[in-house]
């Protein structure tokens, strides 16, 4: 005849199994779990791409600002901006629409 576990041993076994399941679930789904870590890594990659794009835009703007400053004046850029923003033309040019 097989022996049965005592009530204390059964309760201990059930609690052990339940705690193991809880910790396994928390390791995967919890706020510091594996799935959250993957999500954070994906967000980090997206933010780094956005940061790099913004750095490129800032560098371009700084270059344009420097080229139009009093210390260094790029006449071609000044001419281009005057044409685009103000709609200016030279006296020897004809506008075709």
mmCIF file of C-alpha atoms in Angstrom:
data_model
loop_
_atom_site.group_PDB
_atom_site.id
_atom_site.type_symbol
_atom_site.label_atom_id
_atom_site.label_comp_id
_atom_site.label_asym_id
_atom_site.label_seq_id
_atom_site.Cartn_x
_atom_site.Cartn_y
_atom_site.Cartn_z
ATOM 1 C CA UNK A 1 0.000 0.000 0.000
ATOM 2 C CA UNK A 2 1.497 3.367 -1.061
ATOM 3 C CA UNK A 3 2.147 6.023 1.530
ATOM 4 C CA UNK A 4 0.330 9.340 1.297
ATOM 5 C CA UNK A 5 1.989 12.686 1.930
ATOM 6 C CA UNK A 6 1.130 14.434 5.121
ATOM 7 C CA UNK A 7 -0.923 17.624 4.998
ATOM 8 C CA UNK A 8 2.121 19.771 5.810
ATOM 9 C CA UNK A 9 4.170 18.191 2.993
ATOM 10 C CA UNK A 10 1.277 18.610 0.538
ATOM 11 C CA UNK A 11 0.837 22.285 1.454
ATOM 12 C CA UNK A 12 4.595 22.839 1.132
ATOM 13 C CA UNK A 13 4.648 21.145 -2.276
ATOM 14 C CA UNK A 14 1.673 23.168 -3.561
ATOM 15 C CA UNK A 15 3.176 26.458 -2.292
ATOM 16 C CA UNK A 16 6.512 25.590 -3.887
ATOM 17 C CA UNK A 17 4.880 24.892 -7.249
ATOM 18 C CA UNK A 18 2.774 28.065 -7.079
ATOM 19 C CA UNK A 19 5.774 30.235 -6.163
ATOM 20 C CA UNK A 20 7.789 28.679 -8.973
ATOM 21 C CA UNK A 21 5.028 29.455 -11.458
ATOM 22 C CA UNK A 22 4.723 33.025 -10.171
ATOM 23 C CA UNK A 23 8.457 33.699 -10.470
ATOM 24 C CA UNK A 24 8.567 32.136 -13.938
ATOM 25 C CA UNK A 25 5.663 34.356 -15.036
ATOM 26 C CA UNK A 26 7.282 37.438 -13.496
ATOM 27 C CA UNK A 27 10.581 36.669 -15.236
ATOM 28 C CA UNK A 28 8.838 36.676 -18.607
ATOM 29 C CA UNK A 29 5.926 39.112 -18.265
ATOM 30 C CA UNK A 30 6.880 41.316 -15.323
ATOM 31 C CA UNK A 31 8.060 44.945 -15.409
ATOM 32 C CA UNK A 32 11.676 43.764 -15.571
ATOM 33 C CA UNK A 33 10.953 40.629 -17.557
ATOM 34 C CA UNK A 34 12.324 39.355 -20.814
ATOM 35 C CA UNK A 35 9.506 40.759 -22.963
ATOM 36 C CA UNK A 36 9.851 44.241 -21.436
ATOM 37 C CA UNK A 37 13.606 44.131 -22.048
ATOM 38 C CA UNK A 38 13.040 43.338 -25.744
ATOM 39 C CA UNK A 39 10.532 46.181 -25.960
ATOM 40 C CA UNK A 40 12.981 48.617 -24.346
ATOM 41 C CA UNK A 41 15.745 47.563 -26.758
ATOM 42 C CA UNK A 42 13.449 48.204 -29.740
ATOM 43 C CA UNK A 43 12.486 51.625 -28.375
ATOM 44 C CA UNK A 44 16.156 52.416 -27.796
ATOM 45 C CA UNK A 45 16.998 51.582 -31.419
ATOM 46 C CA UNK A 46 14.160 53.822 -32.672
ATOM 47 C CA UNK A 47 15.232 56.692 -30.433
ATOM 48 C CA UNK A 48 18.864 56.368 -31.528
ATOM 49 C CA UNK A 49 17.775 56.575 -35.164
ATOM 50 C CA UNK A 50 15.701 59.678 -34.414
ATOM 51 C CA UNK A 51 18.641 61.189 -32.505
ATOM 52 C CA UNK A 52 20.982 60.602 -35.439
ATOM 53 C CA UNK A 53 18.498 62.214 -37.828
ATOM 54 C CA UNK A 54 18.183 65.240 -35.553
ATOM 55 C CA UNK A 55 21.972 65.528 -35.253
ATOM 56 C CA UNK A 56 22.217 65.574 -39.042
ATOM 57 C CA UNK A 57 19.557 68.290 -39.245
ATOM 58 C CA UNK A 58 21.292 70.353 -36.580
ATOM 59 C CA UNK A 59 24.645 70.046 -38.363
ATOM 60 C CA UNK A 60 23.040 71.151 -41.635
ATOM 61 C CA UNK A 61 21.379 74.132 -39.952
ATOM 62 C CA UNK A 62 24.627 75.121 -38.252
ATOM 63 C CA UNK A 63 26.400 74.971 -41.604
ATOM 64 C CA UNK A 64 23.774 77.188 -43.247
ATOM 65 C CA UNK A 65 23.871 79.620 -40.330
ATOM 66 C CA UNK A 66 27.647 79.852 -40.498
ATOM 67 C CA UNK A 67 27.562 80.374 -44.258
ATOM 68 C CA UNK A 68 25.156 83.297 -43.857
ATOM 69 C CA UNK A 69 26.919 84.876 -40.863
ATOM 70 C CA UNK A 70 28.848 88.154 -40.892
ATOM 71 C CA UNK A 71 32.187 86.362 -40.474
ATOM 72 C CA UNK A 72 31.739 84.146 -43.530
ATOM 73 C CA UNK A 73 29.266 85.101 -46.252
ATOM 74 C CA UNK A 74 28.500 82.645 -49.047
ATOM 75 C CA UNK A 75 27.178 84.825 -51.868
ATOM 76 C CA UNK A 76 25.712 81.894 -53.790
ATOM 77 C CA UNK A 77 23.711 80.786 -50.778
ATOM 78 C CA UNK A 78 22.620 84.372 -50.098
ATOM 79 C CA UNK A 79 21.468 84.704 -53.715
ATOM 80 C CA UNK A 80 19.595 81.397 -53.532
ATOM 81 C CA UNK A 81 17.828 82.335 -50.286
ATOM 82 C CA UNK A 82 16.892 85.795 -51.598
ATOM 83 C CA UNK A 83 15.356 84.224 -54.681
ATOM 84 C CA UNK A 84 13.477 81.570 -52.727
ATOM 85 C CA UNK A 85 12.279 83.556 -49.725
ATOM 86 C CA UNK A 86 11.848 87.044 -51.168
ATOM 87 C CA UNK A 87 11.155 86.104 -54.779
ATOM 88 C CA UNK A 88 13.871 88.427 -56.088
ATOM 89 C CA UNK A 89 15.175 88.375 -59.662
ATOM 90 C CA UNK A 90 18.145 89.966 -61.379
ATOM 91 C CA UNK A 91 17.546 92.740 -63.865
ATOM 92 C CA UNK A 92 18.693 90.555 -66.770
ATOM 93 C CA UNK A 93 16.434 87.575 -65.920
ATOM 94 C CA UNK A 94 12.982 86.726 -67.203
ATOM 95 C CA UNK A 95 10.487 84.806 -65.099
ATOM 96 C CA UNK A 96 8.579 82.068 -66.911
ATOM 97 C CA UNK A 97 5.537 80.482 -65.336
#
